[in-house]
Amino acid sequence: MEEIPVQDLFTVNNLWMMIATTMVFVMHLGFATLEAGLTRSKNTVNILFKNTIIPAIGLLSYAIVGFNLMYPGADFAGSFFGFAGFGLTLPEGWDTSNYNAGYTYFTDFIFQAMFAATAATIVSGAVAERVKLGPFITFSILYVAFIYPIVGMWKWGGGFLNTLETPFYDFAGSTIVHSVGGWGALVGAFLLGPRIGKYTPQGMKAMPGHNLPMATIGVFLLWFGWFGFNGGSVLSADPGLVSKVFVTTCLAAAAGAIGALIVSYLKFKNYDITMVLNGILAGLVGITAGADQMGVFDSIIIGVVGGALVVFGVVLFDKIKIDDPVGAISVHLVGGVWGTLAVGIFGDLAGFDQVISQLIGIGAVGLFCFVSAFLIFFILKKTVGIRVDEKEEIEGLDINEHSMRAYPDFATRD
Amino acid sequence: MEEIPVQDLFTVNNLWMMIATTMVFVMHLGFATLEAGLTRSKNTVNILFKNTIIPAIGLLSYAIVGFNLMYPGADFAGSFFGFAGFGLTLPEGWDTSNYNAGYTYFTDFIFQAMFAATAATIVSGAVAERVKLGPFITFSILYVAFIYPIVGMWKWGGGFLNTLETPFYDFAGSTIVHSVGGWGALVGAFLLGPRIGKYTPQGMKAMPGHNLPMATIGVFLLWFGWFGFNGGSVLSADPGLVSKVFVTTCLAAAAGAIGALIVSYLKFKNYDITMVLNGILAGLVGITAGADQMGVFDSIIIGVVGGALVVFGVVLFDKIKIDDPVGAISVHLVGGVWGTLAVGIFGDLAGFDQVISQLIGIGAVGLFCFVSAFLIFFILKKTVGIRVDEKEEIEGLDINEHSMRAYPDFATRD
Amino acid sequence: MEEIPVQDLFTVNNLWMMIATTMVFVMHLGFATLEAGLTRSKNTVNILFKNTIIPAIGLLSYAIVGFNLMYPGADFAGSFFGFAGFGLTLPEGWDTSNYNAGYTYFTDFIFQAMFAATAATIVSGAVAERVKLGPFITFSILYVAFIYPIVGMWKWGGGFLNTLETPFYDFAGSTIVHSVGGWGALVGAFLLGPRIGKYTPQGMKAMPGHNLPMATIGVFLLWFGWFGFNGGSVLSADPGLVSKVFVTTCLAAAAGAIGALIVSYLKFKNYDITMVLNGILAGLVGITAGADQMGVFDSIIIGVVGGALVVFGVVLFDKIKIDDPVGAISVHLVGGVWGTLAVGIFGDLAGFDQVISQLIGIGAVGLFCFVSAFLIFFILKKTVGIRVDEKEEIEGLDINEHSMRAYPDFATRD
């Protein structure tokens, strides 16, 4: 065997980044099964269709335009916007540590591309069961190809959030990924209005998810994927850092389950599996901004609070009649804001200046995403329309948009 | 790139241990789907709830108390008991090979923590469809936080089973993990009694699992996870040893399928998928104690016998009216005892002295777990009660303990 | 820590090959769920049974005979056939880079063994819902133990396809794996004839899959597994090569979804999730032969065309009344031929001579597999019969061959 010692560590680092990529890929299956499980069976094909097509579009659009918008490189980056041109162009030494100590150019691209589709997928859950397929895919393309990468550049591409005196900190994307999706989800759910029959003069009607095992599978797969999402965000296989991130991530998830269990039990005197599942996700979203900065105890607190907040969030959004079938806004927006703030409160970066920077980041990203999502959805609403008609919604999107049933062999309850 | 050659191998070893951790994590999803699939749909939410909360509690309690009970370190370890204090405390050099040639302190913790919840999850299957949620969670906390780590210390923490003249050998936990769960399962199923209507004067009534695809998914996920469970138990990425463990583990699983297929076909003249699935698991449990010690042929024999034993086990426990809805006792206790004994019969350690040591380990662990599980369950039974009332059991735990259905859209057969 | 620099890279390479092995293992779960999801619920247990037993048999038979048929080594290899004897025999230095710079002997075996069962699993989909269990398992054993390894040897074991003047090129097995399965699928579906009621004088009757979420889970798991299938075929953790293969593989899958979406929408004015799912698979099968040779743009074209071809394929085979319930022939045979040809048209090897060599490979493998599969199925048909009787087919195989239902709690639609 020839001796290539100098490349060994590079090979290990790159290997971890590639494996982390495959774990983040699994999150797309996690989102698909979670969302399908938490909605009604008459819309299941529609949800599967969206959640299969969005990653496909996300990967392709990120290759064509997104990657070079988000990471334009020093020559092209501004404070708010930069673009290095269409398509992927291999730089010199792309496959050696000359490109990066942790990974090759292609690994860089594919790891980042896996993140990109997440934003649109988060929106998908909140608008489920009544959004028109064509317009939603249009929204997704625009949101994934342009809005997500532009915001991402502000921090990870070297933009203005990274050059604040006390830089805004968002390790793996509580704000840059999850709240970007969360804002789109809020705007979409608001502009669409609630599902028919959800809020009536007699009160709120429960519209329970049709397949809770599938929802549970989804949450476990997301938890699994988060080891790659947060662990890969170390951008190398650094043993101390990645293993620490594993522990903080995992304990926050576990604590999120317990936080949601306690609050939902106290509020509803009931063991609600959907709250526990969303509590896990809120714990994960919450730890994401500071997974490398937190201690064991910090992580547990962040998770417990995240899990508790998700229960309050679900109740609150129902109170103001924002109909979010899967709880995506509570998990990704509330959880994302909480996690981003937590970086200023707990862990190695805690401090007043950091809190201010975190607020600036939350606000700037929120404003831009809210306005962008609003413009896209509003223009679509006023032109092609974004909501299926009443008959279609009542009968289900599967039979009307897809001429298919998800479970044609089984008799339904009504 | 700077040259850090001395840390290269450490980084690879640690990477494997972290990835193995994520694979063991997937086993919790495997258990959840297997157990839900093999039981009736009226209890599905309950099972998902248990199997989501138990890993969450397991991870947290292992951080708070379990890890330091199981691995107290030389200063605190006794022959039977040791404790290094509450919480996690980073030792000097925790993130370098000064801590361990194979992994960091945090990797050590999280890999071990993933194992811990397994024991309670195994019990969960045997007591399914009639155990009260609150008492079962109480049992789980006690079993995972105290019983499992104390037993684990006897061998892996340097206790008396490790210091026998011919040390008891249990590579990845046929006894230390699986039979610990199996004894709890046996005690739980015995103290609860069989499900209503299971054993009647007219004979045994089949209560078939409601979702066999989900059970199959569970077994494949467990098989996948076992590559991390056994492969990670090498405690480094040693190429020869880990790849050997992969081969022995995988062939034993395959042979377990064939063993169960043949015996169940001969006994019942039927191609029974649930027997094949449990045969795979029994093969895996069986190889676990000696996965690093066995040759190719040994592994196949161990798997075939394990798969055959599971069929006889299921029949036997039904005969003595121990009602185990998923076959957990046959898989984890019978399989675990078989695998532990097999270390004395096959492979590099085979010999009479080893058989004696294996019997000592099986007996000591069995006695302690049986008594502990009995005490916990018995006290719970005599105080708060461990079994739901008759109406609740007949209607299903989902509607009574959770006010939810797992599949609210589908019509049931009766 | 002792210094073992010379072994570091070997340990990393071997680690990647082991992890890739586990990913290919997951493909067996992917096939099981995809095939079960795309067929009717009355045959689900049967499909799960086949797809659990086949990998078990495949692993064992590959250990006993297949590995030494496919990789007989220089001493035993001929142009068309070679055999190094029964069982596995550890060579000197099997666990060091003396055996191979990328992996140990056991890693080599287990990675290759995971591929072997694939061929029979592909056939399984095409013959679903009417094939007799016993004869199909007989076919599988023969096909996996002999036909697949013999064909594999022609290229990967150093046989005549590898020694053509311009060697036939098949990076990870568009021909050597997927079309081997595809030819068996074609022969099986042809000799069995269509399912009762599929093609009537009034036209073709749709027989929709009973569980589209499960089919979607299957495709995502296959996509996940393909990172190991193609990425592992690099046979080391080479950062540049593996990351390139990740990108080409992933973009071809995404493009396959889009290709199938566009063509199926134009043809049927419908958003057909099953076409999109098969489009992803066809993109993956298509890129497999040249995943290491293609650029970003090439991969997208190969995927789009693969996705489009699968729609035409499904229509074509229905027109000629070859009843393939899951579209396996279109995905694996049409996609496999396309991908193999594409190596001559796109990427680094493109050229007329290469096209000729690719055609030779496609033809030689096709001829041998077609004839072998025909002989096996034909003899079985004329002796024990390969098709269940009419009553059994109409009632379902589950109740007749397994005395079980996959979902006993749920009421069916009719």
PDB file of C-alpha atoms in Angstrom, chain B residues 5-10 12-13 15-16 19 23 40-42 97 101 208-213 216-217 220-221 223-224 227 237 239-240 242-244 246-247 250-251 254-255 257-258 261 270-274 276-277 280 296 300 407 410-413, chain C residues 1 3-4 7-8 10-12 14-15 18-19 21-23 25-26 28-29 32-33 44-45 48-49 51-53 55-57 59-60 63 88 94-95 104 106-107 109-110 114 133-134 214 217 224 401-412:
ATOM      1  CA  PRO B   5      -1.287  11.864  11.619  1.00  0.00           C
ATOM      2  CA  VAL B   6      -1.411  10.656  15.195  1.00  0.00           C
ATOM      3  CA  GLN B   7      -5.080  11.539  15.497  1.00  0.00           C
ATOM      4  CA  ASP B   8      -6.181  10.021  12.187  1.00  0.00           C
ATOM      5  CA  LEU B   9      -6.969   6.557  13.391  1.00  0.00           C
ATOM      6  CA  PHE B  10      -8.678   7.937  16.461  1.00  0.00           C
ATOM      7  CA  VAL B  12     -11.877   7.009  12.135  1.00  0.00           C
ATOM      8  CA  ASN B  13     -12.537   4.857  15.158  1.00  0.00           C
ATOM      9  CA  LEU B  15     -16.539   8.095  13.499  1.00  0.00           C
ATOM     10  CA  TRP B  16     -17.515   4.449  13.338  1.00  0.00           C
ATOM     11  CA  ILE B  19     -22.369   5.986  13.181  1.00  0.00           C
ATOM     12  CA  MET B  23     -27.812   2.575  13.836  1.00  0.00           C
ATOM     13  CA  ARG B  40     -54.143  -5.283  17.565  1.00  0.00           C
ATOM     14  CA  SER B  41     -55.021  -1.884  16.112  1.00  0.00           C
ATOM     15  CA  LYS B  42     -57.041  -0.853  19.165  1.00  0.00           C
ATOM     16  CA  SER B  97      -7.226   9.083  22.552  1.00  0.00           C
ATOM     17  CA  ALA B 101      -8.203   4.749  21.714  1.00  0.00           C
ATOM     18  CA  PRO B 208     -53.111 -11.780  15.012  1.00  0.00           C
ATOM     19  CA  GLY B 209     -50.995  -8.662  14.598  1.00  0.00           C
ATOM     20  CA  HIS B 210     -52.878  -5.914  12.803  1.00  0.00           C
ATOM     21  CA  ASN B 211     -50.190  -4.735  10.407  1.00  0.00           C
ATOM     22  CA  LEU B 212     -47.691  -7.287   9.130  1.00  0.00           C
ATOM     23  CA  PRO B 213     -45.929  -4.890   6.733  1.00  0.00           C
ATOM     24  CA  THR B 216     -41.647  -6.602   8.691  1.00  0.00           C
ATOM     25  CA  ILE B 217     -40.332  -3.048   8.533  1.00  0.00           C
ATOM     26  CA  PHE B 220     -35.490  -5.144   8.848  1.00  0.00           C
ATOM     27  CA  LEU B 221     -34.754  -1.997  10.851  1.00  0.00           C
ATOM     28  CA  TRP B 223     -31.414  -6.188  11.516  1.00  0.00           C
ATOM     29  CA  PHE B 224     -29.960  -2.927  10.127  1.00  0.00           C
ATOM     30  CA  PHE B 227     -24.776  -3.954  12.399  1.00  0.00           C
ATOM     31  CA  ALA B 237     -13.239   0.584  13.443  1.00  0.00           C
ATOM     32  CA  PRO B 239     -11.190  -3.529   9.816  1.00  0.00           C
ATOM     33  CA  GLY B 240     -10.734  -7.222  10.428  1.00  0.00           C
ATOM     34  CA  VAL B 242     -15.734  -5.238  12.522  1.00  0.00           C
ATOM     35  CA  SER B 243     -16.066  -6.849   9.110  1.00  0.00           C
ATOM     36  CA  LYS B 244     -15.967 -10.298  10.696  1.00  0.00           C
ATOM     37  CA  PHE B 246     -20.752  -7.984  10.156  1.00  0.00           C
ATOM     38  CA  VAL B 247     -20.506 -11.374   8.477  1.00  0.00           C
ATOM     39  CA  CYS B 250     -25.688 -11.147   9.061  1.00  0.00           C
ATOM     40  CA  LEU B 251     -25.374 -14.867   8.417  1.00  0.00           C
ATOM     41  CA  ALA B 254     -30.320 -15.167   7.596  1.00  0.00           C
ATOM     42  CA  ALA B 255     -29.924 -18.612   9.139  1.00  0.00           C
ATOM     43  CA  ALA B 257     -35.005 -17.039   9.128  1.00  0.00           C
ATOM     44  CA  ILE B 258     -34.354 -20.426   7.577  1.00  0.00           C
ATOM     45  CA  LEU B 261     -39.105 -21.365   8.388  1.00  0.00           C
ATOM     46  CA  ASN B 270     -47.778 -23.189   6.869  1.00  0.00           C
ATOM     47  CA  TYR B 271     -45.513 -20.375   5.712  1.00  0.00           C
ATOM     48  CA  ASP B 272     -45.758 -18.191   8.798  1.00  0.00           C
ATOM     49  CA  ILE B 273     -44.203 -14.757   8.266  1.00  0.00           C
ATOM     50  CA  THR B 274     -44.268 -13.891  11.970  1.00  0.00           C
ATOM     51  CA  VAL B 276     -39.659 -16.073  10.087  1.00  0.00           C
ATOM     52  CA  LEU B 277     -39.440 -12.517  11.413  1.00  0.00           C
ATOM     53  CA  ILE B 280     -34.316 -13.499  12.232  1.00  0.00           C
ATOM     54  CA  VAL B 296     -18.828 -18.574   9.228  1.00  0.00           C
ATOM     55  CA  ILE B 300     -24.979 -20.276  10.579  1.00  0.00           C
ATOM     56  CA  TYR B 407     -56.227   4.900  12.150  1.00  0.00           C
ATOM     57  CA  PHE B 410     -60.490   3.187   8.477  1.00  0.00           C
ATOM     58  CA  ALA B 411     -63.392   0.910   9.234  1.00  0.00           C
ATOM     59  CA  THR B 412     -62.553  -2.103  11.352  1.00  0.00           C
ATOM     60  CA  ARG B 413     -63.549  -5.610  10.451  1.00  0.00           C
TER      61      ARG B 413
ATOM     62  CA  MET C   1      -1.837   5.846  21.251  1.00  0.00           C
ATOM     63  CA  GLU C   3       1.199   5.058  15.635  1.00  0.00           C
ATOM     64  CA  ILE C   4      -0.215   2.931  12.778  1.00  0.00           C
ATOM     65  CA  GLN C   7      -3.170   1.393   8.132  1.00  0.00           C
ATOM     66  CA  ASP C   8      -5.171   4.581   8.574  1.00  0.00           C
ATOM     67  CA  PHE C  10      -7.160   1.277   4.842  1.00  0.00           C
ATOM     68  CA  THR C  11      -9.320   1.584   7.949  1.00  0.00           C
ATOM     69  CA  VAL C  12     -11.246   4.509   6.443  1.00  0.00           C
ATOM     70  CA  ASN C  14     -12.930  -0.380   4.808  1.00  0.00           C
ATOM     71  CA  LEU C  15     -15.243   1.611   7.051  1.00  0.00           C
ATOM     72  CA  MET C  18     -18.962  -1.617   5.531  1.00  0.00           C
ATOM     73  CA  ILE C  19     -21.332   1.307   5.856  1.00  0.00           C
ATOM     74  CA  THR C  21     -23.007  -2.581   2.838  1.00  0.00           C
ATOM     75  CA  THR C  22     -25.582  -1.610   5.438  1.00  0.00           C
ATOM     76  CA  MET C  23     -27.110   0.876   3.003  1.00  0.00           C
ATOM     77  CA  PHE C  25     -29.023  -3.992   2.975  1.00  0.00           C
ATOM     78  CA  VAL C  26     -31.711  -1.324   3.451  1.00  0.00           C
ATOM     79  CA  HIS C  28     -34.066  -5.116   0.583  1.00  0.00           C
ATOM     80  CA  LEU C  29     -36.511  -3.378   2.894  1.00  0.00           C
ATOM     81  CA  ALA C  32     -40.244  -5.280   0.169  1.00  0.00           C
ATOM     82  CA  THR C  33     -42.226  -2.140   0.960  1.00  0.00           C
ATOM     83  CA  THR C  44     -49.274  -8.675   1.013  1.00  0.00           C
ATOM     84  CA  VAL C  45     -48.142 -11.392   3.406  1.00  0.00           C
ATOM     85  CA  LEU C  48     -43.377  -9.811   2.559  1.00  0.00           C
ATOM     86  CA  PHE C  49     -42.579 -13.487   2.956  1.00  0.00           C
ATOM     87  CA  ASN C  51     -38.891 -10.497   0.166  1.00  0.00           C
ATOM     88  CA  THR C  52     -37.748 -11.597   3.604  1.00  0.00           C
ATOM     89  CA  ILE C  53     -36.747 -15.121   2.645  1.00  0.00           C
ATOM     90  CA  PRO C  55     -32.280 -11.980   1.087  1.00  0.00           C
ATOM     91  CA  ALA C  56     -31.812 -14.683   3.725  1.00  0.00           C
ATOM     92  CA  ILE C  57     -31.321 -17.355   1.077  1.00  0.00           C
ATOM     93  CA  LEU C  59     -26.800 -14.289   1.780  1.00  0.00           C
ATOM     94  CA  LEU C  60     -26.391 -17.957   2.662  1.00  0.00           C
ATOM     95  CA  ALA C  63     -21.493 -17.664   1.211  1.00  0.00           C
ATOM     96  CA  LEU C  88     -15.493 -18.986   2.378  1.00  0.00           C
ATOM     97  CA  TRP C  94      -7.362 -11.058   4.649  1.00  0.00           C
ATOM     98  CA  ASP C  95      -7.786  -8.228   7.142  1.00  0.00           C
ATOM     99  CA  THR C 104     -10.943  -6.824   4.114  1.00  0.00           C
ATOM    100  CA  PHE C 106     -15.055 -10.275   4.945  1.00  0.00           C
ATOM    101  CA  THR C 107     -16.060  -6.772   3.866  1.00  0.00           C
ATOM    102  CA  PHE C 109     -17.862 -10.830   0.792  1.00  0.00           C
ATOM    103  CA  ILE C 110     -20.621  -9.064   2.701  1.00  0.00           C
ATOM    104  CA  MET C 114     -25.886  -7.775  -0.337  1.00  0.00           C
ATOM    105  CA  LEU C 133     -44.339 -19.692  -3.410  1.00  0.00           C
ATOM    106  CA  GLY C 134     -42.349 -22.953  -3.517  1.00  0.00           C
ATOM    107  CA  MET C 214     -45.612   2.183   1.851  1.00  0.00           C
ATOM    108  CA  ILE C 217     -41.283   4.630   1.775  1.00  0.00           C
ATOM    109  CA  PHE C 224     -30.989   5.990   0.274  1.00  0.00           C
ATOM    110  CA  GLU C 401     -50.594 -20.016   1.172  1.00  0.00           C
ATOM    111  CA  HIS C 402     -50.114 -18.412   4.583  1.00  0.00           C
ATOM    112  CA  SER C 403     -53.469 -18.674   6.423  1.00  0.00           C
ATOM    113  CA  MET C 404     -52.985 -15.062   7.422  1.00  0.00           C
ATOM    114  CA  ARG C 405     -54.082 -11.588   6.555  1.00  0.00           C
ATOM    115  CA  ALA C 406     -51.707  -8.638   6.448  1.00  0.00           C
ATOM    116  CA  TYR C 407     -54.269  -6.344   8.072  1.00  0.00           C
ATOM    117  CA  PRO C 408     -56.795  -8.549   9.894  1.00  0.00           C
ATOM    118  CA  ASP C 409     -58.396  -5.639  11.774  1.00  0.00           C
ATOM    119  CA  PHE C 410     -59.437  -3.581   8.771  1.00  0.00           C
ATOM    120  CA  ALA C 411     -62.522  -3.950   6.654  1.00  0.00           C
ATOM    121  CA  THR C 412     -61.907  -4.122   2.924  1.00  0.00           C
TER     122      THR C 412
END
